[in-house]
């Protein structure tokens, strides 16, 4: 890494913008993701979250399924930051859909906090104890689960509740039954899978979108159009991707254990309308429209985590996956 670049990153102030949610709470635009590529607690999680908090991150994304809430909680305590300064998201696992309250209590205990800022239904699919996935019409449905999650706001243990991996199709099923409109829908979003229609639908219904895999797993570093924009701004492709994400109105939760990249990922730049258009349209180029999480893979046989793409509301046209209709 050249010295001029390192100096630039050190000088750039961490991004402190926030997005207002539909209930008056606000979420920091940039957070750190805690899916470490494998399930489990560990010193590497503690160190990553401590480094992030030191650099200026105030938004942490974890999940019961990542099994690293204890490490996240340890890092928060060791940071000595006041609890109210940090926005903590965790997620309800599929096997806990019929016991959301007990599952949240377990997450709170592991994190060592009294409340989370955001509790998400991780996926619309519920699972039986055996791990078998329950079909959409089986019990509990995601509507049943949502009704239980609504009670968690009244209990004060979750400031906001939301969903994750919900398509327009499934939001249309949920919304007529929702006393509380989800504050957030967390979805895979980057220029290869921008989900323009889903983002527009969510905005129209007051649902904030958080983008996961926002640096496309680091796999777009050599795409010419992106390199050209990055060079013109004197930043990296990852910074261009994250700046685009925030500028289009999504919060972003990149994961990196590398302290230099942690600093880089929260140092954003302003993109021009022309730059934004290049990123908005990148997925239209041949071979570019696809998930970075492998969901378009033929090996999955037209389904993800037990539901068909149709049940998930994922349109698989355009040579890749469009998880938006
Ligand atoms: N709701 C859901 O179903 C769901 C699904 C997936 C993820 N998530 C959440 O979203 C978070 C982020 O998603 P993700 O981890 O899948 O993808 P991501 O943040 O797009 O990519 C992470 C990968 O990119 C690398 N990376 C990060 N910053 C970089 C940079 N500046 N330059 C080059 N490479 C960089 C990281 O490697 P190094 O660590 O080596 O830097 C890591 O391998 C997760 O941690 C999790 O919290 C949610």
Tab-separated table of C-alpha atoms and ligand atoms in Angstrom:
chain	number	residue	atom	x	y	z
A	1	UNK	CA	0.000	0.000	0.000
A	2	UNK	CA	1.604	3.318	-0.986
A	3	UNK	CA	2.337	5.903	1.699
A	4	UNK	CA	0.314	8.690	0.057
A	5	UNK	CA	-2.766	6.451	0.118
A	6	UNK	CA	-2.199	5.396	3.729
A	7	UNK	CA	-1.784	9.064	4.736
A	8	UNK	CA	-4.993	9.986	2.918
A	9	UNK	CA	-6.966	7.290	4.738
A	10	UNK	CA	-5.525	8.325	8.090
A	11	UNK	CA	-6.579	11.929	7.438
A	12	UNK	CA	-10.128	11.094	6.303
A	13	UNK	CA	-12.621	11.462	9.142
A	14	UNK	CA	-14.814	8.440	9.860
A	15	UNK	CA	-18.276	8.792	8.334
A	16	UNK	CA	-20.755	9.769	11.032
A	17	UNK	CA	-23.907	10.086	8.931
A	18	UNK	CA	-27.053	8.364	10.140
A	19	UNK	CA	-30.308	7.333	8.520
A	20	UNK	CA	-33.555	8.077	10.286
A	21	UNK	CA	-35.773	5.013	10.707
A	22	UNK	CA	-39.582	5.068	10.500
A	23	UNK	CA	-39.866	5.074	14.308
A	24	UNK	CA	-37.605	8.068	14.999
A	25	UNK	CA	-34.488	6.067	15.876
A	26	UNK	CA	-31.401	6.537	13.714
A	27	UNK	CA	-28.926	4.005	12.332
A	28	UNK	CA	-25.296	4.918	11.543
A	29	UNK	CA	-24.710	4.740	7.776
A	30	UNK	CA	-21.648	2.502	8.118
A	31	UNK	CA	-21.442	-0.483	10.424
A	32	UNK	CA	-19.114	-3.426	10.839
A	33	UNK	CA	-20.400	-6.869	9.854
A	34	UNK	CA	-19.601	-9.770	12.195
A	35	UNK	CA	-20.159	-12.751	9.931
A	36	UNK	CA	-16.591	-14.023	10.008
A	37	UNK	CA	-17.045	-16.617	7.278
A	38	UNK	CA	-17.551	-19.374	9.837
A	39	UNK	CA	-19.677	-19.861	12.929
A	40	UNK	CA	-18.125	-19.243	16.344
A	41	UNK	CA	-16.839	-16.935	19.049
A	42	UNK	CA	-13.210	-15.934	19.169
A	43	UNK	CA	-10.513	-13.416	19.964
A	44	UNK	CA	-10.477	-12.373	16.282
A	45	UNK	CA	-14.101	-11.176	16.618
A	46	UNK	CA	-13.282	-9.316	19.844
A	47	UNK	CA	-10.273	-7.667	18.208
A	48	UNK	CA	-12.155	-6.692	15.037
A	49	UNK	CA	-15.025	-5.070	16.936
A	50	UNK	CA	-12.662	-3.306	19.360
A	51	UNK	CA	-10.631	-1.949	16.449
A	52	UNK	CA	-13.818	-0.831	14.709
A	53	UNK	CA	-15.081	1.015	17.781
A	54	UNK	CA	-11.692	2.647	18.257
A	55	UNK	CA	-11.695	3.859	14.648
A	56	UNK	CA	-15.160	5.383	15.056
A	57	UNK	CA	-17.684	2.705	14.051
A	58	UNK	CA	-20.862	2.920	16.139
A	59	UNK	CA	-22.926	0.266	14.376
A	60	UNK	CA	-22.324	-3.462	14.796
A	61	UNK	CA	-24.150	-6.197	12.899
A	62	UNK	CA	-24.246	-9.690	14.340
A	63	UNK	CA	-26.718	-12.600	14.530
A	64	UNK	CA	-27.589	-15.530	16.767
A	65	UNK	CA	-26.640	-17.801	13.854
A	66	UNK	CA	-23.098	-16.358	13.685
A	67	UNK	CA	-22.595	-17.593	17.265
A	68	UNK	CA	-20.307	-14.662	18.065
A	69	UNK	CA	-22.545	-12.478	20.242
A	70	UNK	CA	-20.456	-13.203	23.369
A	71	UNK	CA	-17.314	-11.909	21.613
A	72	UNK	CA	-19.157	-8.844	20.296
A	73	UNK	CA	-20.396	-8.118	23.826
A	74	UNK	CA	-16.894	-8.514	25.254
A	75	UNK	CA	-15.502	-6.036	22.703
A	76	UNK	CA	-18.227	-3.498	23.526
A	77	UNK	CA	-17.493	-3.740	27.251
A	78	UNK	CA	-13.737	-3.512	26.738
A	79	UNK	CA	-14.192	-0.431	24.529
A	80	UNK	CA	-15.588	1.377	27.617
A	81	UNK	CA	-17.925	3.316	25.310
A	82	UNK	CA	-21.333	4.162	26.746
A	83	UNK	CA	-23.907	1.594	25.597
A	84	UNK	CA	-26.184	4.283	24.136
A	85	UNK	CA	-23.456	5.373	21.685
A	86	UNK	CA	-23.477	2.016	19.896
A	87	UNK	CA	-26.159	0.716	17.529
A	88	UNK	CA	-26.323	-3.070	17.917
A	89	UNK	CA	-28.188	-5.301	15.488
A	90	UNK	CA	-28.718	-8.992	16.047
A	91	UNK	CA	-31.000	-11.486	14.318
A	92	UNK	CA	-33.557	-14.170	15.099
A	93	UNK	CA	-32.552	-17.608	13.797
A	94	UNK	CA	-34.972	-19.800	11.811
A	95	UNK	CA	-35.195	-22.438	14.554
A	96	UNK	CA	-36.347	-19.769	17.017
A	97	UNK	CA	-39.277	-18.390	15.008
A	98	UNK	CA	-41.767	-19.887	17.450
A	99	UNK	CA	-39.968	-18.426	20.502
A	100	UNK	CA	-38.770	-14.950	19.549
A	101	UNK	CA	-38.928	-13.588	23.096
A	102	UNK	CA	-36.769	-16.350	24.596
A	103	UNK	CA	-34.349	-16.091	21.664
A	104	UNK	CA	-33.925	-12.351	22.151
A	105	UNK	CA	-33.356	-12.880	25.888
A	106	UNK	CA	-30.595	-15.349	25.034
A	107	UNK	CA	-28.983	-12.894	22.605
A	108	UNK	CA	-29.162	-10.083	25.183
A	109	UNK	CA	-27.560	-12.315	27.772
A	110	UNK	CA	-24.755	-13.283	25.387
A	111	UNK	CA	-24.176	-9.683	24.327
A	112	UNK	CA	-24.361	-8.538	27.950
A	113	UNK	CA	-26.741	-5.669	27.161
A	114	UNK	CA	-30.261	-4.743	28.260
A	115	UNK	CA	-31.587	-4.046	24.771
A	116	UNK	CA	-30.628	-4.233	21.112
A	117	UNK	CA	-31.166	-1.332	18.765
A	118	UNK	CA	-32.440	-3.577	16.004
A	119	UNK	CA	-33.733	-7.159	16.009
A	120	UNK	CA	-34.154	-8.707	12.564
A	121	UNK	CA	-35.931	-11.831	11.381
A	122	UNK	CA	-32.814	-13.267	9.719
A	123	UNK	CA	-34.695	-15.114	6.948
A	124	UNK	CA	-38.414	-15.549	6.267
A	125	UNK	CA	-38.046	-19.342	6.647
A	126	UNK	CA	-38.818	-20.968	10.001
A	127	UNK	CA	-37.162	-24.256	10.941
A	128	UNK	CA	-38.232	-27.189	13.044
A	129	UNK	CA	-36.071	-28.271	15.985
A	130	UNK	CA	-34.603	-30.928	13.673
A	131	UNK	CA	-33.388	-28.208	11.302
A	132	UNK	CA	-36.001	-29.099	8.688
A	133	UNK	CA	-37.269	-25.969	6.959
A	134	UNK	CA	-41.003	-25.252	7.265
A	135	UNK	CA	-42.717	-24.314	3.974
A	136	UNK	CA	-44.282	-20.821	3.625
A	137	UNK	CA	-47.813	-22.058	4.399
A	138	UNK	CA	-46.664	-24.146	7.426
A	139	UNK	CA	-46.659	-22.976	11.039
A	140	UNK	CA	-45.298	-20.595	12.146
A	141	UNK	CA	-45.528	-18.375	9.088
A	142	UNK	CA	-43.316	-15.296	8.977
A	143	UNK	CA	-46.457	-13.284	9.749
A	144	UNK	CA	-46.917	-15.283	13.002
A	145	UNK	CA	-43.269	-14.680	13.857
A	146	UNK	CA	-43.561	-10.964	13.094
A	147	UNK	CA	-46.532	-10.636	15.480
A	148	UNK	CA	-44.353	-12.101	18.258
A	149	UNK	CA	-41.512	-9.766	17.341
A	150	UNK	CA	-43.842	-6.762	17.640
A	151	UNK	CA	-44.231	-7.565	21.352
A	152	UNK	CA	-40.472	-7.213	21.792
A	153	UNK	CA	-40.676	-3.501	21.049
A	154	UNK	CA	-43.263	-3.084	23.821
A	155	UNK	CA	-40.929	-4.941	26.201
A	156	UNK	CA	-38.194	-2.382	25.473
A	157	UNK	CA	-35.719	-5.159	24.697
A	158	UNK	CA	-35.601	-4.243	20.990
A	159	UNK	CA	-35.735	-0.547	20.096
A	160	UNK	CA	-36.569	-1.405	16.475
A	161	UNK	CA	-37.533	-4.582	14.666
A	162	UNK	CA	-37.061	-5.490	11.052
A	163	UNK	CA	-36.624	-8.264	8.533
A	164	UNK	CA	-33.838	-9.591	6.371
A	165	UNK	CA	-33.813	-11.327	3.000
A	166	UNK	CA	-37.398	-10.254	2.344
A	167	UNK	CA	-38.448	-9.748	-1.297
A	168	UNK	CA	-41.228	-7.469	-2.543
A	169	UNK	CA	-43.433	-10.571	-2.783
A	170	UNK	CA	-42.983	-11.497	0.878
A	171	UNK	CA	-43.181	-7.891	2.103
A	172	UNK	CA	-46.536	-7.661	0.338
A	173	UNK	CA	-47.692	-10.669	2.355
A	174	UNK	CA	-46.346	-9.258	5.617
A	175	UNK	CA	-47.304	-5.585	5.473
A	176	UNK	CA	-51.109	-5.922	5.616
A	177	UNK	CA	-50.697	-7.821	8.932
A	178	UNK	CA	-47.987	-5.609	10.435
A	179	UNK	CA	-49.014	-3.314	13.288
A	180	UNK	CA	-45.372	-2.177	13.232
A	181	UNK	CA	-43.921	-1.623	9.761
A	182	UNK	CA	-40.434	-3.161	9.689
A	183	UNK	CA	-37.875	-0.427	10.361
A	184	UNK	CA	-35.291	-2.192	8.212
A	185	UNK	CA	-34.963	-4.851	5.515
A	186	UNK	CA	-31.378	-6.158	5.389
A	187	UNK	CA	-30.570	-7.581	1.951
A	188	UNK	CA	-27.606	-8.439	-0.215
A	189	UNK	CA	-26.893	-5.263	-2.211
A	190	UNK	CA	-23.919	-4.129	-4.316
A	191	UNK	CA	-23.645	-3.022	-7.958
A	192	UNK	CA	-23.867	-6.615	-9.243
A	193	UNK	CA	-27.117	-7.098	-7.346
A	194	UNK	CA	-28.463	-3.594	-6.760
A	195	UNK	CA	-32.080	-4.607	-6.084
A	196	UNK	CA	-33.303	-1.294	-7.488
A	197	UNK	CA	-36.985	-2.312	-7.468
A	198	UNK	CA	-36.799	-3.733	-3.942
A	199	UNK	CA	-35.039	-0.593	-2.674
A	200	UNK	CA	-37.699	1.613	-4.288
A	201	UNK	CA	-40.482	-0.539	-2.772
A	202	UNK	CA	-38.908	-0.334	0.679
A	203	UNK	CA	-38.425	3.441	0.422
A	204	UNK	CA	-42.068	3.849	-0.639
A	205	UNK	CA	-43.154	1.941	2.482
A	206	UNK	CA	-40.814	3.692	4.914
A	207	UNK	CA	-38.544	0.674	5.310
A	208	UNK	CA	-34.840	1.482	5.488
A	209	UNK	CA	-32.562	-0.903	3.583
A	210	UNK	CA	-29.273	-2.138	4.999
A	211	UNK	CA	-26.932	-3.620	2.402
A	212	UNK	CA	-25.070	-6.789	3.265
A	213	UNK	CA	-22.054	-7.958	1.256
A	214	UNK	CA	-21.680	-4.245	0.378
A	215	UNK	CA	-18.065	-4.560	-0.815
A	216	UNK	CA	-19.166	-7.568	-2.890
A	217	UNK	CA	-16.865	-9.758	-0.779
A	218	UNK	CA	-13.876	-7.854	-2.186
A	219	UNK	CA	-14.410	-9.438	-5.613
A	220	UNK	CA	-14.874	-6.313	-7.770
A	221	UNK	CA	-11.438	-4.782	-7.206
A	222	UNK	CA	-10.417	-5.195	-10.838
A	223	UNK	CA	-13.576	-4.083	-12.627
A	224	UNK	CA	-12.352	-1.355	-15.002
A	225	UNK	CA	-15.268	1.059	-14.573
A	226	UNK	CA	-14.888	0.920	-10.810
A	227	UNK	CA	-11.101	1.210	-10.863
A	228	UNK	CA	-11.426	4.334	-13.054
A	229	UNK	CA	-13.796	6.012	-10.568
A	230	UNK	CA	-11.616	4.971	-7.629
A	231	UNK	CA	-8.491	6.386	-9.275
A	232	UNK	CA	-10.226	9.653	-10.124
A	233	UNK	CA	-11.071	10.070	-6.416
A	234	UNK	CA	-7.781	8.725	-5.064
A	235	UNK	CA	-9.589	6.001	-3.099
A	236	UNK	CA	-10.115	2.235	-3.388
A	237	UNK	CA	-12.847	0.323	-5.212
A	238	UNK	CA	-14.264	-0.758	-1.822
A	239	UNK	CA	-14.669	2.896	-0.842
A	240	UNK	CA	-16.436	3.614	-4.140
A	241	UNK	CA	-18.841	0.706	-3.546
A	242	UNK	CA	-19.620	1.814	0.006
A	243	UNK	CA	-19.981	5.484	-0.989
A	244	UNK	CA	-22.473	4.423	-3.680
A	245	UNK	CA	-24.361	2.325	-1.117
A	246	UNK	CA	-24.728	5.201	1.327
A	247	UNK	CA	-25.449	7.787	-1.371
A	248	UNK	CA	-28.367	5.695	-2.682
A	249	UNK	CA	-29.810	5.644	0.822
A	250	UNK	CA	-28.746	2.289	2.254
A	251	UNK	CA	-26.687	1.703	5.356
A	252	UNK	CA	-23.717	-0.600	4.718
A	253	UNK	CA	-22.123	-3.202	6.988
A	254	UNK	CA	-18.820	-4.346	5.450
A	255	UNK	CA	-16.833	-6.955	7.348
A	256	UNK	CA	-13.065	-6.802	7.549
A	257	UNK	CA	-10.583	-7.971	10.128
A	258	UNK	CA	-7.836	-5.857	8.601
A	259	UNK	CA	-7.412	-2.602	10.617
A	260	UNK	CA	-6.346	-0.610	7.540
A	261	UNK	CA	-9.419	-1.755	5.597
A	262	UNK	CA	-11.629	-1.064	8.627
A	263	UNK	CA	-10.445	2.556	8.468
A	264	UNK	CA	-10.845	2.619	4.704
A	265	UNK	CA	-14.409	1.256	4.794
A	266	UNK	CA	-15.697	4.044	7.007
A	267	UNK	CA	-13.932	6.808	5.029
A	268	UNK	CA	-16.342	7.629	2.225
A	269	UNK	CA	-16.322	10.092	-0.654
A	270	UNK	CA	-18.956	11.993	-2.620
A	271	UNK	CA	-19.687	10.450	-6.027
A	272	UNK	CA	-20.915	12.509	-8.976
A	273	UNK	CA	-24.260	11.735	-10.654
A	274	UNK	CA	-22.284	10.217	-13.555
A	275	UNK	CA	-20.332	7.964	-11.181
A	276	UNK	CA	-23.575	6.913	-9.501
A	277	UNK	CA	-25.052	6.008	-12.881
A	278	UNK	CA	-22.063	3.826	-13.753
A	279	UNK	CA	-22.558	1.883	-10.512
A	280	UNK	CA	-26.357	1.787	-10.864
A	281	UNK	CA	-26.014	0.205	-14.307
A	282	UNK	CA	-23.026	-2.079	-13.807
A	283	UNK	CA	-25.296	-5.129	-13.374
A	284	UNK	CA	-26.655	-4.575	-16.899
A	285	UNK	CA	-23.300	-5.486	-18.411
A	286	UNK	CA	-22.878	-9.016	-19.675
A	287	UNK	CA	-22.202	-11.512	-16.883
A	288	UNK	CA	-22.309	-8.900	-14.122
A	289	UNK	CA	-25.718	-9.543	-12.614
A	290	UNK	CA	-25.255	-12.022	-9.804
A	291	UNK	CA	-25.215	-12.669	-6.089
A	292	UNK	CA	-21.837	-12.642	-4.331
A	293	UNK	CA	-23.235	-15.017	-1.703
A	294	UNK	CA	-23.651	-17.830	-4.206
A	295	UNK	CA	-27.448	-17.760	-4.305
A	296	UNK	CA	-27.591	-17.916	-8.102
A	297	UNK	CA	-25.564	-21.107	-8.150
A	298	UNK	CA	-27.051	-23.994	-10.180
A	299	UNK	CA	-25.789	-26.245	-7.380
A	300	UNK	CA	-28.571	-24.889	-5.144
A	301	UNK	CA	-31.168	-26.383	-7.508
A	302	UNK	CA	-33.388	-23.290	-7.602
A	303	UNK	CA	-33.707	-22.803	-3.866
A	304	UNK	CA	-31.974	-21.191	-0.896
A	305	UNK	CA	-32.189	-22.474	2.661
A	306	UNK	CA	-35.130	-24.728	1.895
A	307	UNK	CA	-37.431	-22.389	-0.036
A	308	UNK	CA	-37.594	-22.201	-3.805
A	309	UNK	CA	-36.683	-18.919	-5.438
A	310	UNK	CA	-40.376	-18.534	-6.213
A	311	UNK	CA	-41.274	-18.917	-2.527
A	312	UNK	CA	-38.567	-16.425	-1.638
A	313	UNK	CA	-39.863	-14.057	-4.335
A	314	UNK	CA	-36.561	-14.078	-6.181
A	315	UNK	CA	-36.741	-13.531	-9.939
A	316	UNK	CA	-33.824	-15.407	-11.529
A	317	UNK	CA	-33.853	-13.665	-14.900
A	318	UNK	CA	-31.129	-11.544	-16.520
A	319	UNK	CA	-28.614	-14.355	-16.370
A	320	UNK	CA	-28.303	-13.997	-12.643
A	321	UNK	CA	-30.466	-13.398	-9.663
A	322	UNK	CA	-32.766	-10.454	-9.144
A	323	UNK	CA	-33.892	-10.782	-5.560
A	324	UNK	CA	-36.292	-7.902	-5.847
A	325	UNK	CA	-39.677	-8.952	-7.115
B	1	LIG	N1	-28.748	-10.878	6.722
B	1	LIG	C1	-28.051	-11.803	6.113
B	1	LIG	O1	-28.569	-12.864	5.690
B	1	LIG	C2	-26.583	-11.585	5.885
B	1	LIG	C3	-25.889	-12.371	4.961
B	1	LIG	C4	-24.529	-12.123	4.759
B	1	LIG	C5	-23.891	-11.116	5.487
B	1	LIG	N2	-24.589	-10.375	6.413
B	1	LIG	C6	-23.920	-9.316	7.211
B	1	LIG	O2	-23.260	-8.433	6.313
B	1	LIG	C7	-21.880	-8.339	6.671
B	1	LIG	C8	-21.041	-8.068	5.452
B	1	LIG	O3	-21.260	-9.041	4.464
B	1	LIG	P1	-20.136	-10.074	3.997
B	1	LIG	O4	-19.143	-10.244	5.085
B	1	LIG	O5	-20.823	-11.276	3.510
B	1	LIG	O6	-19.498	-9.361	2.727
B	1	LIG	P2	-18.592	-8.057	2.499
B	1	LIG	O7	-18.567	-7.195	3.693
B	1	LIG	O8	-18.991	-7.479	1.188
B	1	LIG	O9	-17.179	-8.694	2.231
B	1	LIG	C9	-16.345	-9.196	3.242
B	1	LIG	C10	-15.084	-9.716	2.555
B	1	LIG	O10	-14.470	-8.662	1.819
B	1	LIG	C11	-13.165	-8.393	2.311
B	1	LIG	N3	-13.044	-6.922	2.447
B	1	LIG	C12	-13.673	-6.110	3.326
B	1	LIG	N4	-13.325	-4.837	3.135
B	1	LIG	C13	-12.452	-4.820	2.104
B	1	LIG	C14	-11.726	-3.798	1.428
B	1	LIG	N5	-11.819	-2.527	1.818
B	1	LIG	N6	-10.931	-4.153	0.409
B	1	LIG	C15	-10.818	-5.438	0.019
B	1	LIG	N7	-11.460	-6.461	0.624
B	1	LIG	C16	-12.269	-6.157	1.652
B	1	LIG	C17	-13.055	-9.093	3.654
B	1	LIG	O11	-11.792	-9.651	3.852
B	1	LIG	P3	-10.832	-9.260	5.095
B	1	LIG	O12	-11.580	-9.551	6.371
B	1	LIG	O13	-9.663	-10.142	4.888
B	1	LIG	O14	-10.524	-7.811	4.924
B	1	LIG	C18	-14.076	-10.225	3.521
B	1	LIG	O15	-13.461	-11.343	2.901
B	1	LIG	C19	-21.599	-9.681	7.361
B	1	LIG	O16	-20.416	-9.656	8.124
B	1	LIG	C20	-22.862	-9.845	8.164
B	1	LIG	O17	-22.793	-9.063	9.337
B	1	LIG	C21	-25.927	-10.582	6.597
